Amino acid sequence: MDSCFVQCLSDNKIPSCQISKIIYTPKNPSFTTVLQSYIRNRRFNVSTTRKPSIIITPTSEIHVSAAVICAKKLKTQLKIRSGGHDYEGISYVSDTKFVILDMFNLRSINVSVEDRTAWVESGALLGELYYRITENTKLLAFPAGVCPTMGIGGHISGGGYGNMIRKYGLSVDHVVDAKIVDANGRVLDRKSMGEDLFWAIRGGGGASFGVVLAYKLNLVPVPEDVTVFTVEKEASQNATDAVFQYQQIVDKMDKDLFIRVLLQPVTLNKTRSVRATFIGMFLGNTDRLLSITGSLFPELGLQKSDCREMNWIYSVIYWANFVNTSAPEVLLNRTPDSVNFLKRKSDYVQTPISKPGLEKLFDKMVEIGKVGLVFNSYGGVMSEIDESATPFPHRAGNLFKIQYSVNWKEEGEEADKDYVAQIRELYSFMEPYVSKNPRQAFLNYRDLDIGINDNSNNSYEQGKIYGEKYFKGNFDRLVKIKTRVDPDN
């Protein structure tokens, strides 16, 4: 297989001196290091995990074109990886023979303060983008995720959201151009790919339609100083009342304010309960923030002493849980502190959960054990953008998105089964409280529990099961575009 692929790359005018630098086979001493460098979920890095026959690490778009052409010619599955953060390991795991196209060498970032844009290659990480923006200006930013080691390619092509979502919407709402390699190996920009394909790669999952080389992004204004805060509430400090009130006001808050709520089972004084942590991002100063929360969200009990004003780039560092004294250069580190075993799921909440419902939920979380929930605020500009504007449909009508989260360090199948069963149990429990027909899910919180596709004759029906959860009414348009641009999958 590797010799056939190497020969094919050579036939496609890639010089042998370049091939030797961009191809890693299992015989290469660096193969395992390259493979594991961007694995962010240890569940897919065990001895039984199937490994690729080759890893290709392109340094130019010509290499990407040749890789696509050769994968097609040799009928080999091509997996495309930018940061490796996909929760189910889809960018580097397969049941059949496959090749990884790892984009980490393609990571240039060109920021233009004058026209408020940035061209970003898909192998760049969010932290690198944020750092390069702030190198040029303190008054522009980009609305994307809070984890600095996420790859641009996967994050943006799946929707991309962060703590400015209520003010500026999703990452994909600010993509104005792109370069991709299509299924025939052609390099296309927005004009040559056409509006349908350009629409699809802004939230429909880029790797379904081609290989995204780069995105051109519109940057957004931020004030010189923003305000961040963290408030913890234990069960004895009216945590339930605070979470209940949060639901009543979350979609009515000022657009400049985003609040994330973490619900975590904890043990205090030998008693198990649920702690609610409210983490805030406000595009303004403390005084204005306190006037908003004081009138709208008194149960939060936010005090001036809870708040910290800082440049936007330092708020990125704060949200990424770095120590307070970290300099922005910490965002250039491509290696996360630790990599755990993990499982994630998602939901959307459209009507507030009652107080008795919250109490039952807290009891259930304590009973189950380790699974936490993250509530991410919606409303604001998200309620104003049409759900067909991009493939990402979860706009008006949602109060918040839930991320179900469980991490563990114990190795082995037993632990895996236990923790995955825990998160599935909480997900089942939540059914009465979340969106229905379909029960919606977020593409970038990829979850194979809600459906998989074996690409047989039945693939449309299989795809529809999870496709409508991720894309609602946009699913059929994505199917039509996929059928046209990549009929051979």
CSV table of C-alpha atoms in Angstrom, one decimal:
chain,number,residue,atom,x,y,z
A,1,MET,CA,0.0,0.0,0.0
A,2,ASP,CA,2.7,2.6,1.0
A,3,SER,CA,4.8,1.9,-2.1
A,4,CYS,CA,1.7,2.3,-4.3
A,5,PHE,CA,0.8,5.6,-2.6
A,6,VAL,CA,4.4,6.8,-2.9
A,7,GLN,CA,4.5,5.9,-6.6
A,8,CYS,CA,1.2,7.7,-7.2
A,9,LEU,CA,2.4,10.9,-5.5
A,10,SER,CA,5.5,10.6,-7.7
A,11,ASP,CA,3.2,10.2,-10.8
A,12,ASN,CA,1.5,13.4,-9.7
A,13,LYS,CA,4.7,15.4,-10.0
A,14,ILE,CA,5.7,15.4,-6.3
A,15,PRO,CA,9.5,15.2,-6.3
A,16,SER,CA,10.9,12.2,-4.3
A,17,CYS,CA,13.0,14.6,-2.0
A,18,GLN,CA,9.6,16.1,-0.9
A,19,ILE,CA,7.8,12.8,-0.6
A,20,SER,CA,10.4,11.5,1.8
A,21,LYS,CA,9.8,14.5,4.0
A,22,ILE,CA,6.0,14.4,4.1
A,23,ILE,CA,5.2,10.6,4.2
A,24,TYR,CA,5.4,8.6,7.4
A,25,THR,CA,4.9,4.8,7.3
A,26,PRO,CA,4.8,2.4,10.3
A,27,LYS,CA,8.4,1.6,9.5
A,28,ASN,CA,9.4,5.2,10.0
A,29,PRO,CA,10.8,5.8,13.6
A,30,SER,CA,8.8,9.0,13.9
A,31,PHE,CA,5.5,7.4,12.8
A,32,THR,CA,4.1,6.9,16.3
A,33,THR,CA,5.1,10.3,17.5
A,34,VAL,CA,3.5,12.0,14.5
A,35,LEU,CA,0.3,9.9,14.9
A,36,GLN,CA,0.0,10.6,18.7
A,37,SER,CA,0.9,14.3,18.5
A,38,TYR,CA,-2.7,15.3,17.7
A,39,ILE,CA,-4.7,12.6,19.5
A,40,ARG,CA,-6.8,14.4,22.1
A,41,ASN,CA,-8.8,11.5,23.4
A,42,ARG,CA,-7.0,8.5,24.9
A,43,ARG,CA,-9.9,6.2,24.1
A,44,PHE,CA,-8.6,6.1,20.5
A,45,ASN,CA,-4.9,5.6,21.4
A,46,VAL,CA,-4.9,2.1,22.8
A,47,SER,CA,-3.2,-1.0,21.4
A,48,THR,CA,-6.4,-2.3,19.7
A,49,THR,CA,-7.0,1.0,17.9
A,50,ARG,CA,-6.5,0.5,14.1
A,51,LYS,CA,-3.6,2.6,12.8
A,52,PRO,CA,-3.3,4.3,9.4
A,53,SER,CA,-1.1,2.7,6.7
A,54,ILE,CA,0.4,6.1,6.0
A,55,ILE,CA,0.4,9.6,7.5
A,56,ILE,CA,0.9,12.4,4.9
A,57,THR,CA,1.9,15.8,6.3
A,58,PRO,CA,1.6,18.2,3.4
A,59,THR,CA,3.6,21.5,3.3
A,60,SER,CA,1.9,22.8,0.2
A,61,GLU,CA,-1.5,22.7,-1.5
A,62,ILE,CA,0.0,20.6,-4.3
A,63,HIS,CA,0.7,17.9,-1.8
A,64,VAL,CA,-2.9,18.0,-0.6
A,65,SER,CA,-4.2,17.7,-4.2
A,66,ALA,CA,-1.9,14.8,-5.0
A,67,ALA,CA,-3.0,13.0,-1.8
A,68,VAL,CA,-6.7,13.4,-2.7
A,69,ILE,CA,-6.1,12.2,-6.2
A,70,CYS,CA,-4.1,9.2,-5.0
A,71,ALA,CA,-6.6,8.2,-2.3
A,72,LYS,CA,-9.3,8.2,-4.9
A,73,LYS,CA,-7.3,6.3,-7.4
A,74,LEU,CA,-6.2,3.6,-4.9
A,75,LYS,CA,-9.7,3.5,-3.3
A,76,THR,CA,-8.3,4.3,0.1
A,77,GLN,CA,-10.2,6.1,2.8
A,78,LEU,CA,-8.7,9.6,3.5
A,79,LYS,CA,-8.9,11.0,7.0
A,80,ILE,CA,-8.2,14.7,7.4
A,81,ARG,CA,-6.9,16.0,10.7
A,82,SER,CA,-6.2,19.6,11.8
A,83,GLY,CA,-6.1,19.7,15.6
A,84,GLY,CA,-7.3,16.2,16.5
A,85,HIS,CA,-10.0,17.4,19.0
A,86,ASP,CA,-12.9,15.6,17.4
A,87,TYR,CA,-14.4,13.7,20.3
A,88,GLU,CA,-14.9,10.4,18.5
A,89,GLY,CA,-11.4,10.4,16.9
A,90,ILE,CA,-13.0,10.5,13.5
A,91,SER,CA,-10.0,12.3,12.0
A,92,TYR,CA,-7.5,9.6,12.8
A,93,VAL,CA,-9.5,6.3,13.4
A,94,SER,CA,-11.3,4.0,10.9
A,95,ASP,CA,-12.6,0.4,10.7
A,96,THR,CA,-11.1,0.1,7.2
A,97,LYS,CA,-7.7,0.7,5.7
A,98,PHE,CA,-7.0,4.4,5.7
A,99,VAL,CA,-4.5,7.2,5.3
A,100,ILE,CA,-4.3,10.3,7.5
A,101,LEU,CA,-3.8,13.7,5.8
A,102,ASP,CA,-2.4,15.7,8.7
A,103,MET,CA,-2.6,19.4,8.1
A,104,PHE,CA,-0.3,20.6,11.0
A,105,ASN,CA,2.4,22.0,8.7
A,106,LEU,CA,-0.2,24.2,6.9
A,107,ARG,CA,-0.7,26.8,9.6
A,108,SER,CA,0.2,30.3,8.3
A,109,ILE,CA,-1.9,33.2,9.6
A,110,ASN,CA,-2.0,36.6,7.8
A,111,VAL,CA,-3.8,39.3,9.6
A,112,SER,CA,-4.8,42.6,7.9
A,113,VAL,CA,-5.9,45.2,10.5
A,114,GLU,CA,-6.7,47.6,7.7
A,115,ASP,CA,-9.6,45.6,6.3
A,116,ARG,CA,-10.2,43.6,9.5
A,117,THR,CA,-9.6,40.2,8.0
A,118,ALA,CA,-7.3,37.2,8.4
A,119,TRP,CA,-6.4,34.3,6.1
A,120,VAL,CA,-5.8,31.3,8.3
A,121,GLU,CA,-4.6,27.9,7.1
A,122,SER,CA,-6.6,24.9,8.5
A,123,GLY,CA,-3.7,23.4,10.4
A,124,ALA,CA,-3.3,26.5,12.6
A,125,LEU,CA,-4.7,26.3,16.1
A,126,LEU,CA,-7.1,28.8,17.8
A,127,GLY,CA,-4.5,30.0,20.2
A,128,GLU,CA,-2.1,30.8,17.4
A,129,LEU,CA,-4.8,32.8,15.6
A,130,TYR,CA,-5.7,34.8,18.8
A,131,TYR,CA,-2.0,35.5,19.4
A,132,ARG,CA,-1.4,36.7,15.8
A,133,ILE,CA,-4.5,39.0,15.9
A,134,THR,CA,-3.4,40.6,19.2
A,135,GLU,CA,0.2,41.0,17.9
A,136,ASN,CA,-1.3,43.4,15.3
A,137,THR,CA,-4.1,45.1,17.3
A,138,LYS,CA,-5.7,45.0,20.8
A,139,LEU,CA,-9.1,46.1,19.3
A,140,LEU,CA,-9.9,43.2,17.1
A,141,ALA,CA,-10.7,39.6,17.9
A,142,PHE,CA,-12.3,36.5,16.4
A,143,PRO,CA,-15.4,34.7,17.8
A,144,ALA,CA,-14.3,31.1,18.2
A,145,GLY,CA,-13.6,28.5,20.9
A,146,VAL,CA,-12.0,28.8,24.3
A,147,CYS,CA,-9.7,25.9,23.9
A,148,PRO,CA,-6.5,27.2,22.3
A,149,THR,CA,-5.3,23.8,21.0
A,150,MET,CA,-8.2,23.3,18.6
A,151,GLY,CA,-7.4,23.1,14.9
A,152,ILE,CA,-9.0,25.8,12.7
A,153,GLY,CA,-10.0,23.4,10.0
A,154,GLY,CA,-12.4,21.2,12.0
A,155,HIS,CA,-13.5,23.9,14.5
A,156,ILE,CA,-14.7,26.3,11.8
A,157,SER,CA,-16.1,23.8,9.3
A,158,GLY,CA,-18.3,22.3,12.1
A,159,GLY,CA,-19.7,25.6,13.2
A,160,GLY,CA,-17.3,27.0,15.7
A,161,TYR,CA,-18.6,28.8,18.8
A,162,GLY,CA,-17.1,30.6,21.8
A,163,ASN,CA,-17.9,33.1,24.5
A,164,MET,CA,-18.7,35.9,22.0
A,165,ILE,CA,-21.5,33.9,20.4
A,166,ARG,CA,-24.3,36.1,21.8
A,167,LYS,CA,-22.7,39.3,20.4
A,168,TYR,CA,-21.2,38.0,17.1
A,169,GLY,CA,-22.7,34.5,16.5
A,170,LEU,CA,-20.6,31.6,15.3
A,171,SER,CA,-17.2,31.4,13.6
A,172,VAL,CA,-18.9,30.4,10.3
A,173,ASP,CA,-20.9,33.6,10.4
A,174,HIS,CA,-17.6,35.5,9.8
A,175,VAL,CA,-16.1,33.4,7.0
A,176,VAL,CA,-15.9,35.4,3.7
A,177,ASP,CA,-13.8,33.2,1.5
A,178,ALA,CA,-12.1,29.8,1.6
A,179,LYS,CA,-9.6,27.6,-0.3
A,180,ILE,CA,-10.3,23.9,-0.6
A,181,VAL,CA,-9.1,20.9,-2.5
A,182,ASP,CA,-12.2,19.2,-4.0
A,183,ALA,CA,-12.7,15.5,-4.6
A,184,ASN,CA,-11.0,15.8,-8.0
A,185,GLY,CA,-7.9,17.4,-6.5
A,186,ARG,CA,-8.7,20.9,-7.8
A,187,VAL,CA,-7.8,23.9,-5.7
A,188,LEU,CA,-10.9,26.2,-5.5
A,189,ASP,CA,-11.8,29.5,-3.8
A,190,ARG,CA,-15.2,30.8,-3.1
A,191,LYS,CA,-15.8,32.1,-6.6
A,192,SER,CA,-14.6,28.9,-8.4
A,193,MET,CA,-16.3,26.4,-5.9
A,194,GLY,CA,-19.7,28.3,-6.1
A,195,GLU,CA,-22.0,29.4,-3.3
A,196,ASP,CA,-23.5,26.0,-2.6
A,197,LEU,CA,-20.2,24.4,-1.7
A,198,PHE,CA,-19.1,27.5,0.1
A,199,TRP,CA,-22.3,27.3,2.2
A,200,ALA,CA,-21.7,23.6,3.0
A,201,ILE,CA,-18.2,24.0,4.4
A,202,ARG,CA,-19.4,26.7,6.8
A,203,GLY,CA,-20.9,24.3,9.4
A,204,GLY,CA,-21.6,21.2,7.4
A,205,GLY,CA,-18.3,19.6,8.3
A,206,GLY,CA,-15.5,20.4,5.8
A,207,ALA,CA,-14.1,16.9,5.4
A,208,SER,CA,-17.4,15.6,3.8
A,209,PHE,CA,-16.9,17.9,0.8
A,210,GLY,CA,-13.2,18.3,0.3
A,211,VAL,CA,-10.0,19.4,2.2
A,212,VAL,CA,-10.3,22.9,3.5
A,213,LEU,CA,-6.9,24.5,3.0
A,214,ALA,CA,-7.7,27.9,4.5
A,215,TYR,CA,-10.4,30.3,5.6
A,216,LYS,CA,-10.6,34.1,5.1
A,217,LEU,CA,-12.2,35.5,8.3
A,218,ASN,CA,-13.8,38.8,9.2
A,219,LEU,CA,-12.4,40.0,12.5
A,220,VAL,CA,-14.7,41.7,15.0
A,221,PRO,CA,-14.2,44.7,17.3
A,222,VAL,CA,-13.6,44.3,21.0
A,223,PRO,CA,-13.3,47.1,23.6
A,224,GLU,CA,-9.9,47.9,25.1
A,225,ASP,CA,-10.9,46.1,28.3
A,226,VAL,CA,-13.4,43.3,28.8
A,227,THR,CA,-14.5,41.8,32.1
A,228,VAL,CA,-14.4,38.2,33.2
A,229,PHE,CA,-15.7,36.5,36.4
A,230,THR,CA,-16.2,33.2,38.1
A,231,VAL,CA,-18.8,32.6,40.8
A,232,GLU,CA,-19.2,29.2,42.5
A,233,LYS,CA,-22.4,28.2,44.3
A,234,GLU,CA,-22.8,25.1,46.4
A,235,ALA,CA,-26.1,23.4,47.1
A,236,SER,CA,-26.2,25.3,50.5
A,237,GLN,CA,-25.7,28.6,48.7
A,238,ASN,CA,-28.9,28.4,46.6
A,239,ALA,CA,-27.2,26.8,43.5
A,240,THR,CA,-30.6,25.6,42.3
A,241,ASP,CA,-32.2,29.0,42.6
A,242,ALA,CA,-29.3,30.6,40.7
A,243,VAL,CA,-29.4,28.0,37.9
A,244,PHE,CA,-33.2,28.4,37.7
A,245,GLN,CA,-33.0,32.2,37.4
A,246,TYR,CA,-30.2,31.9,34.8
A,247,GLN,CA,-32.6,30.0,32.5
A,248,GLN,CA,-35.2,32.7,32.8
A,249,ILE,CA,-32.9,35.5,31.7
A,250,VAL,CA,-30.2,33.8,29.6
A,251,ASP,CA,-31.8,34.8,26.2
A,252,LYS,CA,-32.7,38.3,27.5
A,253,MET,CA,-29.3,39.4,28.7
A,254,ASP,CA,-27.3,42.1,27.1
A,255,LYS,CA,-25.6,40.8,23.9
A,256,ASP,CA,-22.2,41.8,25.4
A,257,LEU,CA,-22.7,39.2,28.2
A,258,PHE,CA,-22.0,35.4,27.9
A,259,ILE,CA,-22.4,33.1,30.9
A,260,ARG,CA,-21.3,29.5,31.0
A,261,VAL,CA,-22.7,27.3,33.8
A,262,LEU,CA,-20.7,24.2,34.9
A,263,LEU,CA,-22.6,21.7,37.0
A,264,GLN,CA,-20.3,19.2,38.7
A,265,PRO,CA,-20.9,16.5,41.3
A,266,VAL,CA,-18.6,17.3,44.3
A,267,THR,CA,-17.9,15.9,47.8
A,268,LEU,CA,-18.0,18.5,50.6
A,269,ASN,CA,-17.6,17.5,54.3
A,270,LYS,CA,-18.2,13.9,53.2
A,271,THR,CA,-21.6,14.9,51.6
A,272,ARG,CA,-22.2,14.6,47.8
A,273,SER,CA,-23.9,17.5,46.1
A,274,VAL,CA,-23.7,19.5,42.8
A,275,ARG,CA,-21.7,22.7,42.5
A,276,ALA,CA,-22.8,25.3,40.0
A,277,THR,CA,-20.0,27.5,38.6
A,278,PHE,CA,-20.9,30.6,36.6
A,279,ILE,CA,-18.1,31.8,34.3
A,280,GLY,CA,-18.7,35.1,32.6
A,281,MET,CA,-17.3,37.1,29.7
A,282,PHE,CA,-18.5,40.7,29.2
A,283,LEU,CA,-17.5,43.0,26.4
A,284,GLY,CA,-17.4,46.1,28.7
A,285,ASN,CA,-16.4,47.3,32.1
A,286,THR,CA,-17.3,46.0,35.6
A,287,ASP,CA,-19.7,48.9,36.5
A,288,ARG,CA,-21.9,48.3,33.4
A,289,LEU,CA,-21.8,44.5,34.0
A,290,LEU,CA,-22.9,44.9,37.7
A,291,SER,CA,-25.8,47.1,36.7
A,292,ILE,CA,-27.0,44.4,34.3
A,293,THR,CA,-26.6,41.4,36.6
A,294,GLY,CA,-27.9,43.4,39.6
A,295,SER,CA,-31.2,44.0,38.0
A,296,LEU,CA,-31.6,41.0,35.8
A,297,PHE,CA,-29.8,38.2,37.7
A,298,PRO,CA,-29.7,39.0,41.4
A,299,GLU,CA,-29.5,35.3,42.4
A,300,LEU,CA,-26.0,35.3,40.9
A,301,GLY,CA,-24.9,37.7,43.6
A,302,LEU,CA,-22.1,39.0,41.5
A,303,GLN,CA,-19.8,41.4,43.4
A,304,LYS,CA,-17.1,43.8,42.1
A,305,SER,CA,-14.5,41.6,43.8
A,306,ASP,CA,-15.5,38.7,41.6
A,307,CYS,CA,-14.7,40.7,38.4
A,308,ARG,CA,-11.5,41.3,36.6
A,309,GLU,CA,-11.0,43.7,33.8
A,310,MET,CA,-8.3,42.9,31.1
A,311,ASN,CA,-7.4,43.1,27.4
A,312,TRP,CA,-9.3,40.6,25.3
A,313,ILE,CA,-6.2,38.4,24.8
A,314,TYR,CA,-5.9,38.0,28.6
A,315,SER,CA,-9.5,36.9,28.8
A,316,VAL,CA,-8.6,34.1,26.3
A,317,ILE,CA,-5.9,33.0,28.7
A,318,TYR,CA,-8.3,33.2,31.6
A,319,TRP,CA,-10.9,31.1,29.8
A,320,ALA,CA,-8.3,28.5,28.8
A,321,ASN,CA,-7.5,28.0,32.6
A,322,PHE,CA,-3.9,29.1,32.4
A,323,VAL,CA,-2.5,30.7,35.5
A,324,ASN,CA,-3.3,34.4,35.9
A,325,THR,CA,0.4,35.4,35.3
A,326,SER,CA,0.7,33.7,31.9
A,327,ALA,CA,1.9,35.8,29.0
A,328,PRO,CA,0.1,35.6,25.6
A,329,GLU,CA,3.0,33.4,24.3
A,330,VAL,CA,1.4,30.5,26.2
A,331,LEU,CA,-1.2,30.4,23.4
A,332,LEU,CA,1.5,29.3,20.9
A,333,ASN,CA,2.0,26.0,22.8
A,334,ARG,CA,0.5,23.3,20.5
A,335,THR,CA,0.6,20.6,23.2
A,336,PRO,CA,-2.2,20.4,25.8
A,337,ASP,CA,-1.1,19.9,29.5
A,338,SER,CA,-2.7,16.5,29.6
A,339,VAL,CA,-4.8,14.1,27.5
A,340,ASN,CA,-7.5,12.1,29.1
A,341,PHE,CA,-10.0,9.4,28.2
A,342,LEU,CA,-13.2,11.2,27.5
A,343,LYS,CA,-16.8,11.0,26.2
A,344,ARG,CA,-19.0,14.0,25.3
A,345,LYS,CA,-22.7,14.4,24.2
A,346,SER,CA,-24.9,17.4,23.5
A,347,ASP,CA,-28.4,18.8,23.8
A,348,TYR,CA,-30.3,22.0,23.3
A,349,VAL,CA,-32.7,23.4,25.9
A,350,GLN,CA,-35.7,25.5,24.7
A,351,THR,CA,-37.8,25.9,27.8
A,352,PRO,CA,-36.5,26.4,31.3
A,353,ILE,CA,-36.2,23.3,33.5
A,354,SER,CA,-38.4,23.8,36.5
A,355,LYS,CA,-37.0,23.9,40.1
A,356,PRO,CA,-38.3,20.4,40.9
A,357,GLY,CA,-36.7,19.3,37.6
A,358,LEU,CA,-33.4,20.9,38.5
A,359,GLU,CA,-33.5,19.2,41.9
A,360,LYS,CA,-34.1,15.8,40.3
A,361,LEU,CA,-31.3,16.5,37.9
A,362,PHE,CA,-28.9,17.4,40.7
A,363,ASP,CA,-29.9,14.2,42.6
A,364,LYS,CA,-29.4,12.2,39.4
A,365,MET,CA,-25.9,13.6,38.9
A,366,VAL,CA,-24.9,12.8,42.4
A,367,GLU,CA,-26.3,9.2,42.0
A,368,ILE,CA,-24.5,8.6,38.7
A,369,GLY,CA,-21.1,9.7,39.9
A,370,LYS,CA,-18.8,11.7,37.7
A,371,VAL,CA,-20.6,13.2,34.7
A,372,GLY,CA,-20.7,17.0,34.5
A,373,LEU,CA,-22.8,19.4,32.5
A,374,VAL,CA,-21.9,22.6,30.8
A,375,PHE,CA,-24.6,25.1,29.8
A,376,ASN,CA,-23.6,27.6,27.1
A,377,SER,CA,-25.8,30.7,26.7
A,378,TYR,CA,-27.7,31.4,23.5
A,379,GLY,CA,-30.0,34.3,22.5
A,380,GLY,CA,-28.5,37.6,21.4
A,381,VAL,CA,-27.5,37.7,17.7
A,382,MET,CA,-28.0,33.9,17.5
A,383,SER,CA,-31.8,34.5,17.6
A,384,GLU,CA,-31.5,37.0,14.7
A,385,ILE,CA,-29.7,34.8,12.1
A,386,ASP,CA,-31.8,32.6,9.9
A,387,GLU,CA,-31.3,28.8,10.5
A,388,SER,CA,-30.6,28.2,6.8
A,389,ALA,CA,-28.0,30.9,6.5
A,390,THR,CA,-25.3,28.2,7.2
A,391,PRO,CA,-25.7,24.5,7.7
A,392,PHE,CA,-25.6,25.1,11.5
A,393,PRO,CA,-29.4,25.4,12.3
A,394,HIS,CA,-29.5,25.8,16.1
A,395,ARG,CA,-30.4,29.5,16.3
A,396,ALA,CA,-33.6,31.2,17.5
A,397,GLY,CA,-35.6,29.4,20.2
A,398,ASN,CA,-32.7,27.9,22.1
A,399,LEU,CA,-31.9,29.1,25.6
A,400,PHE,CA,-28.6,27.2,25.9
A,401,LYS,CA,-26.7,24.2,24.6
A,402,ILE,CA,-25.7,21.4,27.0
A,403,GLN,CA,-22.4,19.6,26.8
A,404,TYR,CA,-22.3,16.4,28.7
A,405,SER,CA,-18.8,15.7,29.9
A,406,VAL,CA,-16.9,12.9,31.5
A,407,ASN,CA,-13.1,12.4,31.7
A,408,TRP,CA,-11.2,9.6,33.3
A,409,LYS,CA,-7.6,8.4,33.7
A,410,GLU,CA,-8.1,4.7,34.4
A,411,GLU,CA,-7.1,2.4,31.5
A,412,GLY,CA,-8.9,-0.6,30.3
A,413,GLU,CA,-12.3,-1.7,28.9
A,414,GLU,CA,-13.9,-1.9,32.3
A,415,ALA,CA,-13.4,1.8,33.0
A,416,ASP,CA,-14.4,2.7,29.5
A,417,LYS,CA,-17.7,0.8,29.8
A,418,ASP,CA,-18.4,2.3,33.2
A,419,TYR,CA,-17.9,6.0,32.3
A,420,VAL,CA,-19.6,5.7,28.9
A,421,ALA,CA,-22.6,4.1,30.6
A,422,GLN,CA,-22.7,6.9,33.1
A,423,ILE,CA,-22.9,9.7,30.5
A,424,ARG,CA,-25.5,7.7,28.5
A,425,GLU,CA,-27.6,7.3,31.6
A,426,LEU,CA,-27.6,11.1,32.3
A,427,TYR,CA,-28.4,11.8,28.6
A,428,SER,CA,-31.4,9.4,28.8
A,429,PHE,CA,-32.6,11.1,32.0
A,430,MET,CA,-32.5,14.5,30.3
A,431,GLU,CA,-34.9,13.6,27.5
A,432,PRO,CA,-38.0,15.3,28.9
A,433,TYR,CA,-36.1,18.6,29.3
A,434,VAL,CA,-34.5,19.1,25.9
A,435,SER,CA,-35.4,19.8,22.2
A,436,LYS,CA,-37.7,17.3,20.5
A,437,ASN,CA,-38.5,16.1,16.9
A,438,PRO,CA,-35.6,15.9,16.4
A,439,ARG,CA,-33.6,15.9,19.6
A,440,GLN,CA,-30.9,18.2,18.4
A,441,ALA,CA,-27.1,17.8,18.6
A,442,PHE,CA,-24.0,19.9,17.8
A,443,LEU,CA,-21.8,18.6,15.0
A,444,ASN,CA,-18.6,19.6,16.7
A,445,TYR,CA,-19.5,17.6,19.8
A,446,ARG,CA,-19.5,14.6,17.6
A,447,ASP,CA,-21.4,11.7,19.2
A,448,LEU,CA,-21.6,8.3,17.4
A,449,ASP,CA,-24.3,7.1,19.8
A,450,ILE,CA,-26.9,9.1,17.9
A,451,GLY,CA,-26.2,7.3,14.6
A,452,ILE,CA,-23.6,6.0,12.2
A,453,ASN,CA,-23.4,5.3,8.5
A,454,ASP,CA,-21.8,2.3,6.9
A,455,ASN,CA,-22.1,3.9,3.4
A,456,SER,CA,-24.2,1.0,2.1
A,457,ASN,CA,-27.3,1.3,-0.2
A,458,ASN,CA,-29.1,2.4,2.9
A,459,SER,CA,-26.8,5.3,3.7
A,460,TYR,CA,-29.3,8.1,3.1
A,461,GLU,CA,-31.7,6.7,5.7
A,462,GLN,CA,-28.8,6.0,8.1
A,463,GLY,CA,-27.4,9.5,7.6
A,464,LYS,CA,-30.8,11.1,8.1
A,465,ILE,CA,-31.1,9.7,11.6
A,466,TYR,CA,-28.2,11.8,12.9
A,467,GLY,CA,-28.1,14.3,10.0
A,468,GLU,CA,-31.4,15.9,11.1
A,469,LYS,CA,-30.2,16.1,14.7
A,470,TYR,CA,-27.1,18.0,13.6
A,471,PHE,CA,-28.6,20.0,10.7
A,472,LYS,CA,-32.4,19.9,11.0
A,473,GLY,CA,-33.9,21.2,7.7
A,474,ASN,CA,-30.5,21.8,6.2
A,475,PHE,CA,-29.7,18.1,6.0
A,476,ASP,CA,-31.2,17.6,2.5
A,477,ARG,CA,-29.4,20.5,1.0
A,478,LEU,CA,-26.1,19.1,2.3
A,479,VAL,CA,-26.9,15.7,0.8
A,480,LYS,CA,-27.6,17.3,-2.6
A,481,ILE,CA,-24.3,19.2,-2.5
A,482,LYS,CA,-22.4,16.1,-1.3
A,483,THR,CA,-23.9,14.0,-4.1
A,484,ARG,CA,-22.8,16.6,-6.7
A,485,VAL,CA,-19.3,17.4,-5.5
A,486,ASP,CA,-18.2,14.0,-4.2
A,487,PRO,CA,-20.4,11.3,-5.7
A,488,ASP,CA,-17.8,8.6,-4.9
A,489,ASN,CA,-17.5,9.6,-1.3
